Amino acid sequence: MFKWLIIIHVLGATIWVGGHLLLCLRYLPEALKKKDPEIIKAFEKKYEIIGMPSLFLQVITGVWMALSVYGVYLFGFSNPVETAISIKLILLIAIILLALDVRIFIFPRVTKDNLWWLALHIIAVTIISLLFLYYGIAIRFGGV
């Protein structure tokens, strides 16, 4: 069972991190250069179909592995694996807060004049996603 949880988790991470790298490195520079938020909106509309389910799968499989396989307490910092898992949960909360901010406040009002604010959120989510990857790998090597 653990093998399947890892496969699903890594597949979700591939979609999530890869999608945000693509957005940040390919579409965001074009949108900023042209001052056109529609480029970002078009990407998000297509990516959201697989991006959000991949994040959901990562949360489910990650919590499942943390509790059943590693036997750790969520938000526990008593050993290196618990610390890595807890950091990933804190990063998840940050991603959720950024996503809510974008969905509720930024996307509905984004224009060429305030596109930079959306860009900061995209860059932040991409960096956090790479940190997810780092701490996930750290778990496989004994934690942090």
XYZ file of C-alpha atoms in Angstrom:
144
model
C 0.000 0.000 0.000
C 2.833 2.391 0.858
C 4.225 2.078 -2.667
C 0.902 3.210 -4.162
C 0.611 6.112 -1.758
C 4.089 7.275 -2.773
C 3.290 6.908 -6.489
C 0.074 8.928 -6.179
C 1.793 11.519 -3.982
C 4.730 11.956 -6.366
C 2.431 12.098 -9.398
C 0.448 14.868 -7.690
C 3.669 16.690 -6.814
C 4.870 16.412 -10.402
C 1.701 18.043 -11.692
C 1.616 20.702 -8.963
C 5.275 21.747 -8.986
C 5.660 21.341 -12.746
C 2.575 23.413 -13.434
C 3.736 26.229 -11.201
C 7.223 26.204 -12.688
C 5.654 26.408 -16.157
C 3.418 29.268 -15.043
C 6.244 31.142 -13.330
C 8.925 30.646 -15.980
C 6.924 30.653 -19.209
C 3.581 32.448 -18.865
C 4.283 34.998 -16.130
C 7.198 36.700 -17.952
C 5.073 36.999 -21.102
C 2.126 38.417 -19.154
C 4.359 40.945 -17.400
C 6.073 41.947 -20.638
C 2.760 42.450 -22.447
C 1.019 43.712 -19.286
C -1.779 41.263 -20.043
C -3.382 39.431 -17.096
C -5.501 37.384 -19.511
C -2.427 35.259 -20.288
C -2.326 34.158 -16.644
C -6.092 33.712 -16.457
C -6.088 31.503 -19.566
C -3.337 29.309 -18.125
C -5.045 29.062 -14.731
C -8.351 28.087 -16.313
C -6.722 25.142 -18.095
C -4.346 24.158 -15.296
C -6.895 24.299 -12.484
C -8.609 21.188 -13.869
C -5.602 19.040 -12.956
C -3.734 21.321 -10.540
C -6.232 21.448 -7.694
C -7.022 17.706 -7.769
C -3.279 17.002 -7.695
C -2.884 19.177 -4.596
C -5.881 17.446 -3.007
C -4.318 14.023 -3.714
C -1.059 15.182 -2.159
C -2.839 16.321 0.995
C -4.775 13.047 1.340
C -1.810 10.775 0.619
C 0.585 12.925 2.635
C -1.549 12.926 5.773
C -2.273 9.206 5.297
C 1.443 8.392 5.078
C 2.299 10.687 7.989
C -0.211 9.033 10.299
C -0.173 5.397 9.209
C 3.291 4.801 7.779
C 5.491 7.154 9.750
C 3.271 7.256 12.848
C 3.986 10.899 13.537
C 1.944 13.586 15.207
C 0.844 16.366 12.904
C 2.552 19.597 13.906
C 4.961 17.665 16.081
C 8.603 18.632 16.066
C 10.025 15.857 18.261
C 12.094 14.150 15.551
C 13.454 14.989 12.091
C 10.631 13.282 10.170
C 7.921 14.953 12.265
C 9.667 18.273 11.736
C 9.733 17.846 7.943
C 6.067 16.791 7.876
C 5.065 19.682 10.138
C 6.928 22.155 7.947
C 5.080 20.752 4.924
C 1.769 21.303 6.731
C 2.727 24.896 7.540
C 3.638 25.413 3.876
C 0.254 23.934 2.910
C -1.507 26.501 5.090
C 0.506 29.244 3.372
C -0.503 27.901 -0.067
C -4.169 27.816 0.955
C -4.039 31.397 2.253
C -2.323 32.630 -0.916
C -4.827 30.758 -3.101
C -7.777 32.248 -1.227
C -6.285 35.729 -1.528
C -5.822 35.284 -5.281
C -9.270 33.766 -5.820
C -11.230 36.238 -3.692
C -9.324 39.502 -3.965
C -6.761 39.525 -6.763
C -8.159 37.623 -9.765
C -11.494 39.477 -9.838
C -9.722 42.869 -9.840
C -6.470 42.175 -11.703
C -5.526 44.718 -14.376
C -2.361 45.586 -16.263
C -1.595 48.121 -13.528
C -1.710 45.695 -10.591
C -0.510 42.540 -12.373
C 2.679 42.698 -10.307
C 0.669 41.774 -7.186
C -0.558 38.597 -8.872
C 3.021 37.943 -10.030
C 4.260 38.086 -6.428
C 1.663 35.506 -5.432
C 2.629 33.234 -8.332
C 6.304 33.456 -7.409
C 5.514 32.801 -3.730
C 3.399 29.729 -4.540
C 6.125 28.416 -6.844
C 8.805 28.831 -4.170
C 6.585 27.186 -1.557
C 5.904 24.338 -3.996
C 9.646 23.794 -4.432
C 9.989 23.775 -0.642
C 7.254 21.094 -0.533
C 9.436 19.059 -2.861
C 12.554 19.614 -0.759
C 10.907 18.600 2.515
C 9.210 15.617 0.874
C 12.581 14.343 -0.279
C 13.997 15.099 3.174
C 11.413 12.741 4.696
C 12.693 9.897 2.519
C 16.224 10.580 3.787
C 15.429 10.778 7.500
C 13.916 14.243 7.880
C 15.473 17.594 8.699
